[in-house]
Amino acid sequence: MITGAGLGCRKFIWLGCLFPMTQGEMVVTTEQLEIDQSNARFWNELCGSGFARSLGLTDHSFESLRRFDEGFFGLYPYLLPIVQPDRMVGKDVLEIGLGYGTLGQKIAEAGARYKGLDIAPNAVEMLNHRLRLMNLPGSAVCGSALEMTFPDESFDFVVSIGCLHHTGNIQRCFDEVFRVLRGGGVAVLMAYNKFSWRQWTGWPLQTTAELLRDWRVLNRPDRISTERRKAYDANAAGEAAPETVLLSRRDLRRMLAKFESVSIQAQNMDPFRLCGRVLVNRAKLLGNFGRVLGLDLYLTAQKKATNYTTHESN
Ligand SMILES: C[S@@+](CC[C@H](N)C(=O)[O-])C[C@H]1O[C@@H](n2cnc3c(N)ncnc32)[C@H](O)[C@@H]1O
């Protein structure tokens, strides 16, 4: 729970709250607490578990994790070139939303001063297990991206791939990311693309309505259906992630206006199918269609350097 900075992770999840309360500047509503609790439960089945099963992996041994990571980076070949862990050597790096821990391990291996944050205890345990297994420094802690306990300006990089759009309040998360970044610091984030090929082909009417909203012809954004959420994230029982929002480039630029510079690129792609048959496979589409109508929008946002930071780096 958001109030539980000093509590153990499991209490964090299960403490209920009947009335809205204020935490710092954030009003924590009952609705938000329910989203947090649902997220912690849902994501306790680690993101990537289905992929691990498809590889026949049944444990978290060194060899199983190596095979998982090899498959993961094979699936997302653009991820490391975007995140660039090599530039993080000796830097304070926060990763939010850890999943199976593949990227977190890479960042720690690169020589960053690594800190991980996740609302799901099992994701935190997985990351700490990896750090111990690989004998790497750093740690992961349980908590919410919405109300981070880290002091202002404590990180040089914040990395969050596919997490903030699940929290129920992405603007609040972006504001928190901005707060904890130092002047000159860089956020590398990924959010789902509202105008992807999947959306245009699966939900053409809703996507057209989204486009009109994006152009401010319509307002009142809809909450996306369970079916649309399930198309992105589902657990072994076939349930959709509790909360998902899709975003446009325009949404993201508006929400990240506090940053000095923001660059956005589309990545990731579904295969082209006709009557259930694959016509063009995903790998062939990643470098072309994926860059225009891709499933995911990757953002690199830089916070303006303070005079002190500029002086330091000179
Ligand atoms: C789709 S997974 C992405 C995991 C990983 N970054 C990847 O790319 O595989 C989303 C992750 O965000 C975490 N998460 C969801 N809501 C959160 C919140 N409010 N604060 C922190 N982490 C959260 C989930 O527990 C889960 O580990």
Short mmCIF file of C-alpha atoms and ligand atoms in Angstrom, two decimals:
data_model
loop_
_atom_site.label_atom_id
_atom_site.label_comp_id
_atom_site.label_asym_id
_atom_site.label_seq_id
_atom_site.Cartn_x
_atom_site.Cartn_y
_atom_site.Cartn_z
CA MET A 1 0.00 0.00 0.00
CA ILE A 2 1.16 3.52 -0.72
CA THR A 3 1.21 4.40 2.96
CA GLY A 4 3.53 1.52 3.72
CA ALA A 5 6.97 3.00 3.16
CA GLY A 6 8.29 1.25 6.24
CA LEU A 7 6.14 -1.85 5.96
CA GLY A 8 7.02 -5.23 4.51
CA CYS A 9 5.85 -5.90 0.98
CA ARG A 10 3.08 -8.29 1.90
CA LYS A 11 1.51 -5.84 4.36
CA PHE A 12 1.86 -3.24 1.64
CA ILE A 13 -0.47 -5.32 -0.51
CA TRP A 14 -3.05 -6.51 1.92
CA LEU A 15 -3.68 -3.49 4.12
CA GLY A 16 -7.08 -2.16 3.19
CA CYS A 17 -8.18 1.45 3.38
CA LEU A 18 -11.74 2.69 3.45
CA PHE A 19 -11.24 6.42 3.22
CA PRO A 20 -9.17 8.68 0.97
CA MET A 21 -6.03 10.00 2.64
CA THR A 22 -3.28 12.42 1.85
CA GLN A 23 0.33 11.30 1.36
CA GLY A 24 2.62 14.26 0.79
CA GLU A 25 0.95 16.00 -2.12
CA MET A 26 -0.91 12.94 -3.38
CA VAL A 27 -4.49 12.17 -2.43
CA VAL A 28 -4.64 8.39 -2.26
CA THR A 29 -8.18 7.39 -3.17
CA THR A 30 -9.85 4.09 -2.39
CA GLU A 31 -9.99 3.45 -6.13
CA GLN A 32 -6.23 3.92 -6.43
CA LEU A 33 -5.61 1.58 -3.50
CA GLU A 34 -7.74 -1.06 -5.18
CA ILE A 35 -5.74 -0.65 -8.41
CA ASP A 36 -2.46 -0.97 -6.44
CA GLN A 37 -3.66 -4.11 -4.67
CA SER A 38 -4.94 -5.66 -7.92
CA ASN A 39 -1.66 -4.81 -9.65
CA ALA A 40 0.42 -6.35 -6.87
CA ARG A 41 -1.65 -9.55 -7.04
CA PHE A 42 -1.75 -9.77 -10.84
CA TRP A 43 1.96 -9.07 -11.43
CA ASN A 44 3.03 -11.45 -8.68
CA GLU A 45 2.80 -13.96 -11.50
CA LEU A 46 5.94 -12.60 -13.10
CA CYS A 47 5.63 -10.83 -16.41
CA GLY A 48 7.39 -13.24 -18.79
CA SER A 49 6.16 -16.40 -17.03
CA GLY A 50 4.32 -17.54 -20.19
CA PHE A 51 7.47 -16.99 -22.24
CA ALA A 52 9.51 -18.97 -19.68
CA ARG A 53 6.99 -21.86 -19.93
CA SER A 54 7.21 -21.74 -23.74
CA LEU A 55 10.98 -22.25 -23.38
CA GLY A 56 10.38 -25.20 -21.05
CA LEU A 57 11.94 -23.41 -18.06
CA THR A 58 10.77 -24.62 -14.68
CA ASP A 59 13.17 -22.96 -12.23
CA HIS A 60 15.23 -19.81 -11.65
CA SER A 61 18.67 -21.40 -11.83
CA PHE A 62 21.62 -19.62 -13.46
CA GLU A 63 21.18 -21.64 -16.66
CA SER A 64 17.39 -21.13 -16.85
CA LEU A 65 17.75 -17.38 -16.37
CA ARG A 66 20.50 -17.27 -19.01
CA ARG A 67 18.22 -19.04 -21.48
CA PHE A 68 15.30 -16.75 -20.60
CA ASP A 69 17.44 -13.62 -21.08
CA GLU A 70 18.82 -14.84 -24.38
CA GLY A 71 15.26 -15.40 -25.63
CA PHE A 72 14.08 -12.06 -24.20
CA PHE A 73 16.76 -9.98 -25.94
CA GLY A 74 16.18 -12.04 -29.12
CA LEU A 75 12.54 -11.00 -29.00
CA TYR A 76 13.32 -7.33 -28.32
CA PRO A 77 16.60 -6.73 -30.22
CA TYR A 78 16.14 -2.94 -30.07
CA LEU A 79 15.92 -2.81 -26.24
CA LEU A 80 19.60 -2.65 -25.27
CA PRO A 81 20.47 -0.13 -28.04
CA ILE A 82 17.72 2.14 -26.67
CA VAL A 83 18.54 1.75 -22.96
CA GLN A 84 22.32 1.70 -23.49
CA PRO A 85 23.38 0.25 -20.10
CA ASP A 86 27.04 0.98 -20.98
CA ARG A 87 26.49 4.70 -20.39
CA MET A 88 25.30 3.93 -16.84
CA VAL A 89 28.68 2.84 -15.40
CA GLY A 90 29.07 4.37 -11.92
CA LYS A 91 25.72 6.18 -12.23
CA ASP A 92 22.70 5.98 -9.92
CA VAL A 93 20.04 4.12 -11.88
CA LEU A 94 16.47 3.40 -10.84
CA GLU A 95 14.46 0.78 -12.69
CA ILE A 96 10.68 0.76 -12.12
CA GLY A 97 8.66 -2.34 -13.06
CA LEU A 98 11.03 -5.30 -12.96
CA GLY A 99 9.13 -8.31 -14.31
CA TYR A 100 11.51 -11.24 -14.83
CA GLY A 101 14.54 -9.03 -14.08
CA THR A 102 16.39 -9.40 -17.40
CA LEU A 103 17.02 -5.71 -18.03
CA GLY A 104 17.72 -4.94 -14.37
CA GLN A 105 20.47 -7.57 -14.33
CA LYS A 106 22.03 -6.11 -17.49
CA ILE A 107 22.07 -2.61 -15.96
CA ALA A 108 23.66 -3.90 -12.75
CA GLU A 109 26.20 -5.95 -14.77
CA ALA A 110 27.13 -2.82 -16.72
CA GLY A 111 28.45 -1.29 -13.47
CA ALA A 112 25.58 1.04 -12.53
CA ARG A 113 24.60 1.74 -8.91
CA TYR A 114 21.33 -0.12 -9.43
CA LYS A 115 18.05 0.23 -7.55
CA GLY A 116 14.88 -1.63 -8.59
CA LEU A 117 11.31 -0.81 -7.59
CA ASP A 118 8.19 -2.88 -8.11
CA ILE A 119 4.74 -3.20 -6.56
CA ALA A 120 4.76 -7.02 -6.82
CA PRO A 121 6.81 -8.85 -4.14
CA ASN A 122 7.75 -11.72 -6.48
CA ALA A 123 9.27 -9.30 -9.03
CA VAL A 124 11.36 -7.76 -6.24
CA GLU A 125 12.41 -11.20 -5.03
CA MET A 126 13.38 -12.26 -8.56
CA LEU A 127 15.60 -9.21 -9.04
CA ASN A 128 17.29 -9.67 -5.65
CA HIS A 129 17.72 -13.39 -6.42
CA ARG A 130 19.47 -12.48 -9.70
CA LEU A 131 21.77 -9.95 -7.98
CA ARG A 132 22.77 -12.55 -5.37
CA LEU A 133 23.19 -15.31 -7.96
CA MET A 134 25.40 -13.16 -10.20
CA ASN A 135 27.18 -11.59 -7.21
CA LEU A 136 26.22 -8.08 -8.27
CA PRO A 137 25.76 -4.99 -6.09
CA GLY A 138 22.44 -3.13 -5.91
CA SER A 139 18.99 -4.05 -4.63
CA ALA A 140 15.31 -4.02 -5.42
CA VAL A 141 12.56 -2.82 -3.10
CA CYS A 142 8.81 -3.07 -3.00
CA GLY A 143 6.77 0.07 -3.54
CA SER A 144 4.71 2.03 -6.01
CA ALA A 145 5.86 4.25 -8.86
CA LEU A 146 3.09 6.61 -7.77
CA GLU A 147 4.62 7.48 -4.43
CA MET A 148 8.31 6.77 -4.40
CA THR A 149 10.20 7.11 -1.14
CA PHE A 150 13.44 8.22 -2.86
CA PRO A 151 14.61 11.80 -2.22
CA ASP A 152 14.38 14.46 -4.93
CA GLU A 153 17.19 14.38 -7.49
CA SER A 154 18.67 11.06 -6.41
CA PHE A 155 19.15 9.30 -9.79
CA ASP A 156 21.06 9.93 -13.01
CA PHE A 157 18.83 7.54 -14.98
CA VAL A 158 15.32 6.18 -14.52
CA VAL A 159 14.38 3.22 -16.70
CA SER A 160 10.82 1.96 -16.84
CA ILE A 161 9.74 -0.39 -19.61
CA GLY A 162 6.07 -1.28 -19.91
CA CYS A 163 5.13 -0.40 -16.35
CA LEU A 164 3.80 3.13 -15.83
CA HIS A 165 0.76 2.65 -18.11
CA HIS A 166 -0.46 -0.03 -15.67
CA THR A 167 -0.44 2.10 -12.52
CA GLY A 168 -3.76 3.94 -12.90
CA ASN A 169 -2.14 7.40 -12.93
CA ILE A 170 0.62 7.71 -15.51
CA GLN A 171 0.90 11.50 -15.18
CA ARG A 172 1.62 11.12 -11.47
CA CYS A 173 4.34 8.55 -12.33
CA PHE A 174 5.96 10.89 -14.88
CA ASP A 175 5.98 13.64 -12.25
CA GLU A 176 7.62 11.28 -9.77
CA VAL A 177 10.23 10.24 -12.36
CA PHE A 178 10.98 13.93 -12.98
CA ARG A 179 11.28 14.58 -9.23
CA VAL A 180 13.78 11.80 -8.50
CA LEU A 181 15.97 12.58 -11.54
CA ARG A 182 18.97 14.87 -11.13
CA GLY A 183 19.41 17.87 -13.41
CA GLY A 184 20.72 16.53 -16.72
CA GLY A 185 19.34 13.09 -15.83
CA VAL A 186 17.67 10.86 -18.40
CA ALA A 187 14.47 8.80 -18.29
CA VAL A 188 14.09 5.87 -20.67
CA LEU A 189 10.45 4.78 -20.70
CA MET A 190 8.12 2.59 -22.72
CA ALA A 191 4.36 2.95 -23.05
CA TYR A 192 1.81 1.19 -25.27
CA ASN A 193 1.02 2.94 -28.56
CA LYS A 194 -2.61 4.02 -28.97
CA PHE A 195 -2.17 4.08 -32.75
CA SER A 196 -0.45 0.75 -33.37
CA TRP A 197 -1.23 -1.71 -36.17
CA ARG A 198 -2.85 -3.94 -33.52
CA GLN A 199 -5.24 -1.15 -32.52
CA TRP A 200 -6.10 -0.09 -36.09
CA THR A 201 -6.81 -3.65 -37.20
CA GLY A 202 -8.42 -4.97 -34.00
CA TRP A 203 -10.52 -1.97 -32.95
CA PRO A 204 -10.78 0.36 -35.97
CA LEU A 205 -13.82 2.32 -34.75
CA GLN A 206 -12.47 2.89 -31.26
CA THR A 207 -9.08 3.82 -32.71
CA THR A 208 -10.70 6.35 -35.05
CA ALA A 209 -12.50 7.83 -32.03
CA GLU A 210 -9.13 7.95 -30.23
CA LEU A 211 -7.67 9.83 -33.18
CA LEU A 212 -10.46 12.40 -32.99
CA ARG A 213 -9.80 12.75 -29.28
CA ASP A 214 -6.10 13.13 -30.00
CA TRP A 215 -6.97 16.00 -32.34
CA ARG A 216 -9.28 17.41 -29.63
CA VAL A 217 -12.38 16.94 -31.84
CA LEU A 218 -13.81 14.59 -29.19
CA ASN A 219 -13.01 14.56 -25.52
CA ARG A 220 -13.67 12.19 -22.62
CA PRO A 221 -11.20 9.32 -23.12
CA ASP A 222 -12.69 5.86 -22.59
CA ARG A 223 -11.30 3.20 -20.28
CA ILE A 224 -10.23 0.41 -22.65
CA SER A 225 -12.16 -2.86 -22.56
CA THR A 226 -11.01 -6.04 -20.85
CA GLU A 227 -10.60 -7.63 -24.27
CA ARG A 228 -8.23 -4.87 -25.40
CA ARG A 229 -6.25 -5.07 -22.15
CA LYS A 230 -6.00 -8.85 -22.54
CA ALA A 231 -4.48 -8.41 -26.00
CA TYR A 232 -1.40 -7.00 -24.20
CA ASP A 233 -1.08 -8.66 -20.81
CA ALA A 234 -2.83 -11.79 -19.56
CA ASN A 235 -1.90 -14.23 -16.80
CA ALA A 236 -1.97 -18.05 -16.89
CA ALA A 237 -5.67 -17.99 -15.92
CA GLY A 238 -6.40 -15.81 -18.96
CA GLU A 239 -7.20 -12.68 -16.92
CA ALA A 240 -6.29 -9.25 -18.25
CA ALA A 241 -3.97 -6.86 -16.39
CA PRO A 242 -6.15 -4.80 -14.02
CA GLU A 243 -5.26 -1.43 -15.51
CA THR A 244 -3.80 -0.43 -18.88
CA VAL A 245 -3.83 2.86 -20.78
CA LEU A 246 -2.70 3.39 -24.36
CA LEU A 247 -0.98 6.62 -25.30
CA SER A 248 -0.22 8.68 -28.38
CA ARG A 249 2.93 10.60 -29.13
CA ARG A 250 0.95 13.78 -28.52
CA ASP A 251 -0.27 12.53 -25.09
CA LEU A 252 3.29 11.71 -24.11
CA ARG A 253 4.77 15.04 -25.21
CA ARG A 254 2.06 16.89 -23.28
CA MET A 255 2.56 14.77 -20.15
CA LEU A 256 6.35 15.09 -20.26
CA ALA A 257 6.36 18.85 -20.91
CA LYS A 258 8.52 19.50 -17.82
CA PHE A 259 11.47 17.74 -19.44
CA GLU A 260 13.87 19.77 -21.55
CA SER A 261 13.87 17.29 -24.43
CA VAL A 262 11.79 14.25 -25.33
CA SER A 263 12.37 11.87 -28.21
CA ILE A 264 9.92 9.12 -29.11
CA GLN A 265 10.25 6.06 -31.34
CA ALA A 266 7.85 3.24 -32.15
CA GLN A 267 9.06 -0.38 -31.84
CA ASN A 268 7.69 -3.94 -31.71
CA MET A 269 5.17 -5.41 -34.12
CA ASP A 270 2.63 -8.19 -34.55
CA PRO A 271 3.03 -10.46 -37.58
CA PHE A 272 0.73 -9.77 -40.55
CA ARG A 273 -2.00 -12.43 -40.58
CA LEU A 274 -4.78 -13.38 -42.98
CA CYS A 275 -7.52 -15.78 -41.84
CA GLY A 276 -5.30 -16.82 -38.92
CA ARG A 277 -2.30 -17.60 -41.17
CA VAL A 278 0.95 -15.66 -40.77
CA LEU A 279 1.72 -13.85 -44.04
CA VAL A 280 4.74 -11.88 -42.89
CA ASN A 281 6.50 -12.77 -39.67
CA ARG A 282 7.27 -10.32 -36.90
CA ALA A 283 11.06 -10.30 -37.37
CA LYS A 284 10.65 -9.04 -40.96
CA LEU A 285 8.42 -6.16 -39.81
CA LEU A 286 10.37 -4.88 -36.81
CA GLY A 287 12.67 -2.53 -38.73
CA ASN A 288 10.04 -0.99 -41.04
CA PHE A 289 6.30 -1.18 -40.13
CA GLY A 290 7.26 -1.57 -36.48
CA ARG A 291 8.98 1.82 -36.57
CA VAL A 292 5.73 3.51 -37.67
CA LEU A 293 2.80 1.48 -36.32
CA GLY A 294 4.66 -0.41 -33.61
CA LEU A 295 3.01 -1.66 -30.43
CA ASP A 296 5.25 0.28 -28.10
CA LEU A 297 6.47 3.87 -27.85
CA TYR A 298 9.97 4.27 -26.41
CA LEU A 299 10.76 7.64 -24.91
CA THR A 300 14.01 9.22 -23.92
CA ALA A 301 13.39 12.33 -21.83
CA GLN A 302 16.12 14.56 -20.43
CA LYS A 303 15.72 16.88 -17.44
CA LYS A 304 17.34 20.29 -17.83
CA ALA A 305 20.81 20.39 -16.30
CA THR A 306 21.22 22.69 -13.32
CA ASN A 307 24.12 25.18 -13.35
CA TYR A 308 25.87 23.00 -10.84
CA THR A 309 25.48 19.88 -13.00
CA THR A 310 26.66 21.75 -16.09
CA HIS A 311 29.69 23.01 -14.19
CA GLU A 312 30.45 19.50 -12.95
CA SER A 313 30.30 17.97 -16.39
CA ASN A 314 32.47 20.68 -17.92
C1 LIG B 1 4.46 -5.56 -18.08
S1 LIG B 1 5.51 -5.79 -16.68
C2 LIG B 1 7.04 -5.16 -17.36
C3 LIG B 1 8.24 -5.79 -16.70
C4 LIG B 1 9.58 -5.52 -17.38
N1 LIG B 1 9.93 -4.12 -17.34
C5 LIG B 1 9.59 -6.04 -18.81
O1 LIG B 1 9.73 -5.24 -19.73
O2 LIG B 1 9.46 -7.25 -18.97
C6 LIG B 1 4.99 -4.48 -15.59
C7 LIG B 1 5.71 -4.43 -14.26
O3 LIG B 1 5.32 -3.22 -13.59
C8 LIG B 1 5.06 -3.50 -12.23
N2 LIG B 1 4.11 -2.51 -11.70
C9 LIG B 1 2.78 -2.39 -11.96
N3 LIG B 1 2.26 -1.35 -11.27
C10 LIG B 1 3.28 -0.79 -10.56
C11 LIG B 1 3.39 0.31 -9.68
N4 LIG B 1 2.33 1.05 -9.36
N5 LIG B 1 4.60 0.59 -9.15
C12 LIG B 1 5.69 -0.16 -9.43
N6 LIG B 1 5.65 -1.22 -10.27
C13 LIG B 1 4.47 -1.53 -10.83
C14 LIG B 1 4.50 -4.92 -12.25
O4 LIG B 1 4.58 -5.54 -11.00
C15 LIG B 1 5.36 -5.58 -13.33
O5 LIG B 1 6.55 -6.12 -12.78
#
